[in-house]
Coordinates of C-alpha atoms in Angstrom, one line a residue:
X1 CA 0.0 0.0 0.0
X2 CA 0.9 3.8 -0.6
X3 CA 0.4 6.8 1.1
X4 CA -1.2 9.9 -1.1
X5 CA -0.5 13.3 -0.1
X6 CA -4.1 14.0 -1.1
X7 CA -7.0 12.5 -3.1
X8 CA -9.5 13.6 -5.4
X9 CA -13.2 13.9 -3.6
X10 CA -16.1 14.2 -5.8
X11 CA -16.9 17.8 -5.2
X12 CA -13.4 18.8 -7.1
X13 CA -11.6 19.7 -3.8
X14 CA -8.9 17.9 -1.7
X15 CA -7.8 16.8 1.4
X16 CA -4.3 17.5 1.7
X17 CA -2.0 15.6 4.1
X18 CA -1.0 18.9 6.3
X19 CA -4.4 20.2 6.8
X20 CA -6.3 19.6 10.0
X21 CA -10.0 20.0 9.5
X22 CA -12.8 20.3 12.3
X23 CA -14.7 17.2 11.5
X24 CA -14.0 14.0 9.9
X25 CA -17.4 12.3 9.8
X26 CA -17.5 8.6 8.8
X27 CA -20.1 7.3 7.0
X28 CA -22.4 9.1 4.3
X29 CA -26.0 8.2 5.1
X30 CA -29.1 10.0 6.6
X31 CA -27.0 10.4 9.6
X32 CA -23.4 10.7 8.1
X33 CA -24.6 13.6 5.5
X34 CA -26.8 15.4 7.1
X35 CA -23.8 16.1 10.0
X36 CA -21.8 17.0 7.4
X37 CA -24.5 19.8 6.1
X38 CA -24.6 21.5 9.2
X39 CA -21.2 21.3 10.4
X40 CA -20.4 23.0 7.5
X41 CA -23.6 25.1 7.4
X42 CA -21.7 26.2 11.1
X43 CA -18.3 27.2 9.6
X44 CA -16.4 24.2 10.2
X45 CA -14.2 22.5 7.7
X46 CA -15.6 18.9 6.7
X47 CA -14.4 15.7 5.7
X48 CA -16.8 13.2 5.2
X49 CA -15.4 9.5 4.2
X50 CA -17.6 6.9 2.6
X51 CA -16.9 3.7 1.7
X52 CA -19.0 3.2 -1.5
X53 CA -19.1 5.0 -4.2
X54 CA -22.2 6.2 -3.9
X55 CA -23.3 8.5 -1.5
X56 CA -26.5 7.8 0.7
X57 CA -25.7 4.7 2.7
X58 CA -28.3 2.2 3.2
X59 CA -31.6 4.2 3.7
X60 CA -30.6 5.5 0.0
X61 CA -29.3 2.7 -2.0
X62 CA -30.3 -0.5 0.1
X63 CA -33.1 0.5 2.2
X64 CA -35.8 3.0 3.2
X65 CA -35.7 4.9 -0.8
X66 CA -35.7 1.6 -3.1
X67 CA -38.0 -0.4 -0.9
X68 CA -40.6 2.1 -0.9
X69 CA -40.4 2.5 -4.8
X70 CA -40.9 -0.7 -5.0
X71 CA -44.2 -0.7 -2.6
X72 CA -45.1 2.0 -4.6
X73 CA -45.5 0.2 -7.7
X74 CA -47.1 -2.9 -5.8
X75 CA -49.7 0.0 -4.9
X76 CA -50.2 0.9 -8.5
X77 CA -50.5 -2.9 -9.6
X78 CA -53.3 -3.2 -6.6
X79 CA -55.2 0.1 -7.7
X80 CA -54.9 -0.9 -11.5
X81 CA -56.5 -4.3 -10.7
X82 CA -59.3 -2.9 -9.1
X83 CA -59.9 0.1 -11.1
X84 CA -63.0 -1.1 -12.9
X85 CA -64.8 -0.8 -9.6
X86 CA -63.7 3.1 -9.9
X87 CA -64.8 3.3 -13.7
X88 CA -61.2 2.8 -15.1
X89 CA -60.6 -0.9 -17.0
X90 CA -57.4 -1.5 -17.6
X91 CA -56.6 -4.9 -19.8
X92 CA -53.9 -7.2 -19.1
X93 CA -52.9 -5.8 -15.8
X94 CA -49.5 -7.5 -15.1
X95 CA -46.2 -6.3 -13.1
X96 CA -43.3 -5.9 -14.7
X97 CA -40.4 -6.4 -12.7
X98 CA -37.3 -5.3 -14.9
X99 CA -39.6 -1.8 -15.4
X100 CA -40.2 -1.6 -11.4
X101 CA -36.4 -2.4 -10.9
X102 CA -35.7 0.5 -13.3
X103 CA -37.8 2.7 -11.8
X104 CA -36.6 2.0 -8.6
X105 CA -33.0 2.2 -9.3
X106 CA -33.8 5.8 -11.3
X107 CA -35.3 6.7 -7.5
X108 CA -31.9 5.7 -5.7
X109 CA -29.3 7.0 -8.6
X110 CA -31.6 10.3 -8.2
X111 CA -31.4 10.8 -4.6
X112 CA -27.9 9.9 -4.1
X113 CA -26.4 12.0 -6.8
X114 CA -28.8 15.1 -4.7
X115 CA -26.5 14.0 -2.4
X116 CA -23.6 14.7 -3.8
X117 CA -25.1 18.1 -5.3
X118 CA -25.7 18.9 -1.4
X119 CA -21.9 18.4 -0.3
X120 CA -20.9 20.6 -3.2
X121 CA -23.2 23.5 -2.2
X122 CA -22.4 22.8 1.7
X123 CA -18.6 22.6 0.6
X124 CA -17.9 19.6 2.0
X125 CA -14.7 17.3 0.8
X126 CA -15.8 13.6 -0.1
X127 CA -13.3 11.3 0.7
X128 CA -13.9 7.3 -0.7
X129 CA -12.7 4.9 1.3
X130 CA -13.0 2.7 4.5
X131 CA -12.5 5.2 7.3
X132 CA -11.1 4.0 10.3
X133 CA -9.6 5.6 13.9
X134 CA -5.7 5.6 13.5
X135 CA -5.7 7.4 17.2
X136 CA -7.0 10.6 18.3
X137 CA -7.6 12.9 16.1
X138 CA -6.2 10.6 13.3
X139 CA -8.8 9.2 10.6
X140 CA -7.3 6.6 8.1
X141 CA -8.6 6.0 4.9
X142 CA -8.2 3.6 2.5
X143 CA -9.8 3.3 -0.9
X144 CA -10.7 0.3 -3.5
X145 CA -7.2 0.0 -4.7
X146 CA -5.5 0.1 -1.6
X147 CA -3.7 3.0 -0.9
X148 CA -4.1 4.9 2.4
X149 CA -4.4 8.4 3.5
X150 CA -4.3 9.9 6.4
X151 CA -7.0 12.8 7.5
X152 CA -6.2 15.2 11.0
X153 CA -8.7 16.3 12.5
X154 CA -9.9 17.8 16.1
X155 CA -13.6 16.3 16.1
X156 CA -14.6 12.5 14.6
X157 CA -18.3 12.1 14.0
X158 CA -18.8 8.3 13.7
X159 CA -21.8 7.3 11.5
X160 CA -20.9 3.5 9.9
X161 CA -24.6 2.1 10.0
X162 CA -25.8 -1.3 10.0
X163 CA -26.7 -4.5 8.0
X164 CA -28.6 -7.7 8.2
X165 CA -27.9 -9.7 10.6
X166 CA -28.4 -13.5 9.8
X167 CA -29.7 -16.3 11.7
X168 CA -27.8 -19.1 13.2
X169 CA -27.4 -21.8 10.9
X170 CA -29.2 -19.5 8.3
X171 CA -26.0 -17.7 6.1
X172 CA -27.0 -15.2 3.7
X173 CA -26.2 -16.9 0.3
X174 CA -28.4 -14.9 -1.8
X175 CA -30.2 -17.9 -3.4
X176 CA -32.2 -19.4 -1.1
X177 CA -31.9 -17.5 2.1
X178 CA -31.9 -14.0 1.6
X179 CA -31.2 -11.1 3.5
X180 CA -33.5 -7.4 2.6
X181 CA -30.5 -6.5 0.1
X182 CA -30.9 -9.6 -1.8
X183 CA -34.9 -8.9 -1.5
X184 CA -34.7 -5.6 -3.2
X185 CA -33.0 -7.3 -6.5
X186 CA -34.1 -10.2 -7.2
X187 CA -34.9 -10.9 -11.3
X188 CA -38.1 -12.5 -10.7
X189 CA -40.6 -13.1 -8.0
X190 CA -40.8 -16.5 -6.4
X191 CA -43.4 -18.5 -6.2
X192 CA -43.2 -18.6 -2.4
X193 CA -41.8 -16.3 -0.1
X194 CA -41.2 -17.7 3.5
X195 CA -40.7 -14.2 6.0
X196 CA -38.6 -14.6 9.2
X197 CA -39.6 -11.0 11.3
X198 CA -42.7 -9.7 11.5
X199 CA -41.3 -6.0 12.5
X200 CA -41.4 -3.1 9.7
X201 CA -39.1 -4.7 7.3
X202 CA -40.6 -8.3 7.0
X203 CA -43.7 -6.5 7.1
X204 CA -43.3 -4.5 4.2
X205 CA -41.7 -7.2 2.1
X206 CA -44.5 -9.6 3.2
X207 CA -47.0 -7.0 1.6
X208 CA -44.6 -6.2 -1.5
X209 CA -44.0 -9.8 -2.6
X210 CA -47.5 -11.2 -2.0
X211 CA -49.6 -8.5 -4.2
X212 CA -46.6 -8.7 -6.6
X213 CA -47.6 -12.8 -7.0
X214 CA -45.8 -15.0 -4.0
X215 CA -47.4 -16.7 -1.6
X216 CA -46.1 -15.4 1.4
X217 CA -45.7 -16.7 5.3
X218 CA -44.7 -14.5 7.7
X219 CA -42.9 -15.7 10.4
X220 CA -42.8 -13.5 14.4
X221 CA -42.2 -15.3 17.7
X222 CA -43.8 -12.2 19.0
X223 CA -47.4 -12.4 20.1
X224 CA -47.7 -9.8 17.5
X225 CA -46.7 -8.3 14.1
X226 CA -45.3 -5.1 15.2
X227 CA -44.5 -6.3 18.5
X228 CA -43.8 -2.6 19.3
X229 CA -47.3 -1.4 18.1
X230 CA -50.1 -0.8 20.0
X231 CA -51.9 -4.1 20.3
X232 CA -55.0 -2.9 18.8
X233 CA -53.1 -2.1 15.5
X234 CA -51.1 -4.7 14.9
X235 CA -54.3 -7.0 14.7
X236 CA -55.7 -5.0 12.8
X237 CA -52.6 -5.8 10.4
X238 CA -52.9 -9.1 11.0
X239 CA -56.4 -9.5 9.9
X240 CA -56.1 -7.2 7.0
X241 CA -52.7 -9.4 5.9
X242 CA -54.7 -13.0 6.5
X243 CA -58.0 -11.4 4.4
X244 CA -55.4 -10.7 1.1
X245 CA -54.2 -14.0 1.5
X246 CA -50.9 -14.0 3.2
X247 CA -50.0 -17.0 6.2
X248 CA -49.2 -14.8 9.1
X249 CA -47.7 -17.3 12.3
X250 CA -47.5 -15.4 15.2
X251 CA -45.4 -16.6 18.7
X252 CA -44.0 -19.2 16.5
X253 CA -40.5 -20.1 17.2
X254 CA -38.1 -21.0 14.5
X255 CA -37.4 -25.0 15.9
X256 CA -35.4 -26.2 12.7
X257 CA -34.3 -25.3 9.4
X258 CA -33.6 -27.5 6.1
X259 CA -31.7 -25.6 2.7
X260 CA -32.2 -27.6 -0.6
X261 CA -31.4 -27.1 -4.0
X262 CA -35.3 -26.7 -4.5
X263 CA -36.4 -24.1 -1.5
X264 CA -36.3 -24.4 2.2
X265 CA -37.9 -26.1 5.1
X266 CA -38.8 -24.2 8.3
X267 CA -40.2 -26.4 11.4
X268 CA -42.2 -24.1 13.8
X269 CA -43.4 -24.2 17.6
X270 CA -46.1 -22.9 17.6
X271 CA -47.9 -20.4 20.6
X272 CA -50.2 -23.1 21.5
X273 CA -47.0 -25.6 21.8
X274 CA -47.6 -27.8 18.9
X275 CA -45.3 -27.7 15.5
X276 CA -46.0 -26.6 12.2
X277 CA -44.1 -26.7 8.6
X278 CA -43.4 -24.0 6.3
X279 CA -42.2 -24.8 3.3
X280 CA -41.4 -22.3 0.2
X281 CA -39.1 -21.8 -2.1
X282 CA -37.4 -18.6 -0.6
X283 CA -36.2 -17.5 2.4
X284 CA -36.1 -13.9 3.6
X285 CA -34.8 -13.3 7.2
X286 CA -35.3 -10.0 8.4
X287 CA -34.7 -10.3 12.6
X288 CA -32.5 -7.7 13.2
X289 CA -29.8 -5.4 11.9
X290 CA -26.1 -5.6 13.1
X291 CA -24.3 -2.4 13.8
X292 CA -21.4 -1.7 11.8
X293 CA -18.4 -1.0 14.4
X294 CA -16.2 -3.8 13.6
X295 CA -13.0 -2.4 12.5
X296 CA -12.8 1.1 13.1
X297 CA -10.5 1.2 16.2
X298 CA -12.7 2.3 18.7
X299 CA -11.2 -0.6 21.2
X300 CA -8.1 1.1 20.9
X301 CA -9.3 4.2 21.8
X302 CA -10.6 3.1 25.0
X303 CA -14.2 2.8 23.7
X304 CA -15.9 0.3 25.2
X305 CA -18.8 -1.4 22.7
X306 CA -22.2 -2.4 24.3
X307 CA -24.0 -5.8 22.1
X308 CA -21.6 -4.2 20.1
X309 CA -23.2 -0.4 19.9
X310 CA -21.2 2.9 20.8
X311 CA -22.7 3.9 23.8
X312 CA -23.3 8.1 23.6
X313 CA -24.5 10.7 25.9
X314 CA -27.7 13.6 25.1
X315 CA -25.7 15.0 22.5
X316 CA -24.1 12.0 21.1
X317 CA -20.6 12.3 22.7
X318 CA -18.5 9.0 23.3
X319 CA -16.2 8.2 26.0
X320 CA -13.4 9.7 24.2
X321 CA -12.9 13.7 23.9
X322 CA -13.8 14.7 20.3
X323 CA -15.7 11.5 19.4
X324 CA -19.0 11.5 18.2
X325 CA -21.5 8.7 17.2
X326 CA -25.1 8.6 15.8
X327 CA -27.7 6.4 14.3
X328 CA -27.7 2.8 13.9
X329 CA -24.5 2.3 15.9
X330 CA -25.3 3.8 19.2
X331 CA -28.7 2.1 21.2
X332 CA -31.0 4.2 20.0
X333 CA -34.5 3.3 17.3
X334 CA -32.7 2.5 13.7
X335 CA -34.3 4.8 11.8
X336 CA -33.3 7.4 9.3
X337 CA -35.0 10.5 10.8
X338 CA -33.5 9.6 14.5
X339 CA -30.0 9.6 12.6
X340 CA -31.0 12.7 11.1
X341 CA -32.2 14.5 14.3
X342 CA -29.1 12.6 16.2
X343 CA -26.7 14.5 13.3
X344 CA -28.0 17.5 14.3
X345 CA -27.6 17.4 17.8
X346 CA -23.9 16.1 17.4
X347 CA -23.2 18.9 15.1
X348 CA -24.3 21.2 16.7
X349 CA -22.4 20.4 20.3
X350 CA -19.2 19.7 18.0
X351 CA -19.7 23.7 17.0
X352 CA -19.9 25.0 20.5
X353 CA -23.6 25.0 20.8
X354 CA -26.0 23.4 23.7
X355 CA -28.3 21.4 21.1
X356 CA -31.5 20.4 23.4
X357 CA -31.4 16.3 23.7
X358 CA -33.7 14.3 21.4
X359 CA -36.8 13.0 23.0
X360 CA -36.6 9.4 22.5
X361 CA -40.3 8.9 23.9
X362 CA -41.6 10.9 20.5
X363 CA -40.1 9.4 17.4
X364 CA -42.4 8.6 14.8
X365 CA -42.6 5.2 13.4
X366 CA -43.9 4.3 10.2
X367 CA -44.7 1.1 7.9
X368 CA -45.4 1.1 4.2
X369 CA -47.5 -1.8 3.8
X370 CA -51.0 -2.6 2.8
X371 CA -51.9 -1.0 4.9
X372 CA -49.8 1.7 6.5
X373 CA -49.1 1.8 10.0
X374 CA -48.1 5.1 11.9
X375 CA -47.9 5.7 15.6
X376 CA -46.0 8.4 18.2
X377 CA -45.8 8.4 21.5
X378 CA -47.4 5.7 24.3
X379 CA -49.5 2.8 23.6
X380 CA -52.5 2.1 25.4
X381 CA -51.1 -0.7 27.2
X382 CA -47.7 1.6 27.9
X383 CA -49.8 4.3 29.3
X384 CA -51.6 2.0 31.8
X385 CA -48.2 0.9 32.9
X386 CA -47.4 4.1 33.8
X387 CA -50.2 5.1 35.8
X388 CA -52.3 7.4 33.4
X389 CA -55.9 7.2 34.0
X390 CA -56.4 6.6 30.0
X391 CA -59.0 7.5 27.9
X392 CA -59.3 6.3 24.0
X393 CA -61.0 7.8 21.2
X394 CA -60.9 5.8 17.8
X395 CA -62.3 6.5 14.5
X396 CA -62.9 3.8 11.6
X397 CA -61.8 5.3 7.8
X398 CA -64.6 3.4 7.1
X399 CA -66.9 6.0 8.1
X400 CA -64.6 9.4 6.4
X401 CA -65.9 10.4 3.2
X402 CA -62.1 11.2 1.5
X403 CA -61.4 7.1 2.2
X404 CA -65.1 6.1 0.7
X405 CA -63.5 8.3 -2.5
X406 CA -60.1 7.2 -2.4
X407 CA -62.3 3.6 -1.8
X408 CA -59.7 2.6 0.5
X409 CA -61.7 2.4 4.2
X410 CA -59.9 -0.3 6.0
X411 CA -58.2 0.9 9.1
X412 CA -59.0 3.8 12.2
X413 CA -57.1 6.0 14.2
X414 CA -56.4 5.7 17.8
X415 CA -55.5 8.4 20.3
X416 CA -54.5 7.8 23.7
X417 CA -55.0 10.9 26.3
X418 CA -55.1 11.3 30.1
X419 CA -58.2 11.6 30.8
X420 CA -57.6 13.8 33.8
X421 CA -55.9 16.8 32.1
X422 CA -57.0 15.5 28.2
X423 CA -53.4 15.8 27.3
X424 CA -52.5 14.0 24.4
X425 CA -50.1 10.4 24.9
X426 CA -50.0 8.5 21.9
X427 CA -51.5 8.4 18.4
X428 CA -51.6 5.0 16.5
X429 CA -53.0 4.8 13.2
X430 CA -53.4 2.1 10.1
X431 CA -54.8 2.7 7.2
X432 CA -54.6 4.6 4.1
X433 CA -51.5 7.2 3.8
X434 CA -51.2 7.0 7.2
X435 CA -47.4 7.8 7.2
X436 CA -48.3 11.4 5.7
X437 CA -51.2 12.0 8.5
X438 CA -48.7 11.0 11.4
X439 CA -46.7 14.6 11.7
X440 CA -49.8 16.1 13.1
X441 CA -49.4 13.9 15.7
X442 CA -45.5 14.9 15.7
X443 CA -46.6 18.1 16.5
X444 CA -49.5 17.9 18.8
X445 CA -47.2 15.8 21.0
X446 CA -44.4 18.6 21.3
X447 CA -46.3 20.9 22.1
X448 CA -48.0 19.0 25.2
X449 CA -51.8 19.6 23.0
X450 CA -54.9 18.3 24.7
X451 CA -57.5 15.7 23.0
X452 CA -59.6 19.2 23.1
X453 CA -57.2 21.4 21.7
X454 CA -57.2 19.0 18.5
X455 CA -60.9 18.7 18.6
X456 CA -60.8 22.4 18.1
X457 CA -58.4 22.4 15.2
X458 CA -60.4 23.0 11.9
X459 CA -59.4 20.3 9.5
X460 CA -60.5 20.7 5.7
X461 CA -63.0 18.7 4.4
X462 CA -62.9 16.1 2.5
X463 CA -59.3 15.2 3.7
X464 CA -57.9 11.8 5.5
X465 CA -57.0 14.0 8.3
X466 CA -60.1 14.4 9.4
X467 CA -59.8 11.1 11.1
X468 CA -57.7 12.6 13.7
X469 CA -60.2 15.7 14.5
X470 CA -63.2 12.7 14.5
X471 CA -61.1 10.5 17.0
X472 CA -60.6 13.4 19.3
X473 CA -64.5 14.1 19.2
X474 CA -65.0 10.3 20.0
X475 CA -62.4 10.9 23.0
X476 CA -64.4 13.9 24.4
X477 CA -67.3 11.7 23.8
X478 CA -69.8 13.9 21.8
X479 CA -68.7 11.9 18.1
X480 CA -70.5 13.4 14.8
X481 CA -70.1 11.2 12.3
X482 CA -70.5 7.7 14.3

């Protein structure tokens, strides 16, 4: 290997072996990128080092952005389908997926080359290259051909990610057992699609691959799909999943596993303590990420790794002086916008500022299925545990004129309030374009509103939104449209 006195970054500027910059942030997704925006947005000098050539990381290229272009055509199939019930025949519905793959990839090749438009602007040097901690203030990188350079720095913002994390006895081989990477390319669909993880991502695969054709089983030891739901919802989802056809298997516990040639053989123990075989010819296992820490030197440093996150303080400061860390590698909810807020915050305290903490109790939560599901804030059953005198109101899309013309009704909304002071707790919600409705929620929950305060809110008519100004009507318990 060689040592360069600078490289090339895709923004036209370089890194030069004597300068010392004010952040080095590793890792360019949601996280990574955005604390390399306002870093620089605060007058500091940036480095941000990324491994693949593309910027983005996974939510971009390999997760949040490609899956939901691909549930978005599996929306238009479904709506095309049905569209003589609207008025609209359509002849010889049928999916392409080479077209859906195309317009999926034209999604991600979009939204990471915005990207790279946004470190230009921001000023921000792109360094490719594995990043890793060479000692404080030291940030070694090496590229795809080897050679090594070496970035100073005063601050290190730590952003590396994560990836699927297999079962035991399961490896990834991208044939038969699949991981959500493999998932999001595969050249045609399978005849049947066996699910391990009934959380967000099994979820949305299980209702990508069944309307695209598969017959689908999906697989939860959980009581529950969306064992982090309210209870209430994710039965909902389960029925809704079980009427269009798909095997769901809930508290079933994987007992035994069998990889042939020909598909793959699951034995299952089931809640009630009996056994049950699945059999299909694919197998997608989506239990769990891994976080990405493996290899960058934090041991060294004195770091010590917790189930093998970065543990972090309010505004996302390690153990060691001038190390930072955010998003899927520190113990906090693996989503994109938490990385995002969590960049933020990090930046922010590396500039000098006193960021305010993220509340962890209010991140949103969303799933892109058929249906959605949405939810902020407590669950019923959470608020009981915590000694709120609780008091519901929920409202069926069945009954909302915008769903009866959009002729997608299934679902309701549920708020959750304290029934003493009427302040708002929780909203959980499935149903149509529920991931859009949710950031009233968002709002009514920072800003402490009451069930009556949202009752109050004029919301236009006909929208879906009205669901949540009925629900808080059903909560003060004078409904008008039930």
């Amino acid at each position: 290997m060689t040592s360069r006195d600078s490289a090339s970054s895709r923004n036209g500027t370089t890194v030069r072996s004597g300068d010392v910059l004010d952040v080095v942030v590793i890792g360019a997704g949601p996280g990574g990128y955005a604390a390399a925006i306002r870093t620089a947005q605060l007058g500091l000098q940036v480095a941000l080092v990324e491994r693949d050539n593309r910027l983005g990381g996974v939510c971009t290229l390999r997760g949040c952005i490609p899956t939901k272009a691909l549930l978005h055509t599996a929306d238009v199939l479904e709506d095309a389908r049905h569209g003589g019930e609207l008025g609209v025949v359509a002849s010889e519905v049928r999916l392409d997926l080479a077209a859906a793959h195309a317009f999926k990839n034209r999604v991600v090749e979009k939204n990471s080359a915005g990207v790279g438009f946004l470190m230009k602007k921001n000023g921000v040097r792109v360094v490719q290259g594995f990043g890793t901690l060479a000692g404080p203030g030291r940030v070694r990188v090496t590229d795809s051909r080897g050679e090594v350079q070496e970035l100073q720095t005063r601050h290190v913002l730590l952003a590396t990610g994560s990836a699927p994390k297999p079962l035991p006895g399961l490896p990834f081989d991208g044939e038969r057992v699949l991981s959500s990477d493999h998932a999001l390319e595969l050249s045609r669909v399978p005849g049947s699609l066996a699910i391990i993880g009934g959380g967000a991502v099994g979820v949305e695969f299980a209702s990508l691959y069944s309307r695209f054709g598969s017959r689908v089983s999906l697989i939860e030891m959980m009581p529950h799909l969306l064992p982090l739901e309210d209870v209430d919802v994710s039965t909902e989802l389960e029925r809704s999943l079980r009427r269009r056809g798909l095997e769901v298997h809930t508290g079933a516990k994987l007992e035994d596993s069998r990889v042939t040639p020909n598909g793959v053989t699951l034995t299952l123990r089931t809640a009630d303590g009996g056994t049950r075989t699945v059999e299909a010819e694919k197998l997608l296992v989506a239990a769990g990420r891994r976080p990405l820490t493996e290899g960058l030197g934090l041991e060294a440093l004195g770091v010590k790794l917790e189930r093998g996150f970065v543990p972090v303080d309010g505004r996302m400061r390690t153990s060691v002086p001038g190390l930072y860390a955010i998003g899927d590698i520190v113990p906090t909810p693996a989503l994109a916008h938490v990385a995002t807020m969590e960049a933020i915050v990090a930046a922010e305290a590396i500039a000098g500022l006193e960021p305010q903490p993220i509340d962890y109790a209010q991140v949103p939560s969303c799933t892109y299925s058929a249906p959605e599901v949405a939810s902020i804030g407590l669950t019923e059953a959470r608020a009981r545990e915590r000694g709120f005198d609780v008091r519901v109101g929920r409202f069926p899309f069945s009954a909302l004129g915008k769903a009866r013309v959009l002729d997608h009704t299934e679902g309701f909304v549920k708020l959750v309030s304290d029934a003493r002071y009427g302040e708002l707790l929780g909203v959980h919600l499935i149903g149509p374009h529920v991931t859009e409705l949710l950031a009233e929620a968002g709002v009514a929950l920072r800003l402490e509103a009451t069930v009556e305060e949202l009752a109050r809110t004029m919301h236009a008519h006909p929208t879906l939104s009205e669901v949540i100004h009925e629900a808080a009507e059903v909560a003060l318990g004078h409904p008008l449209h039930l």
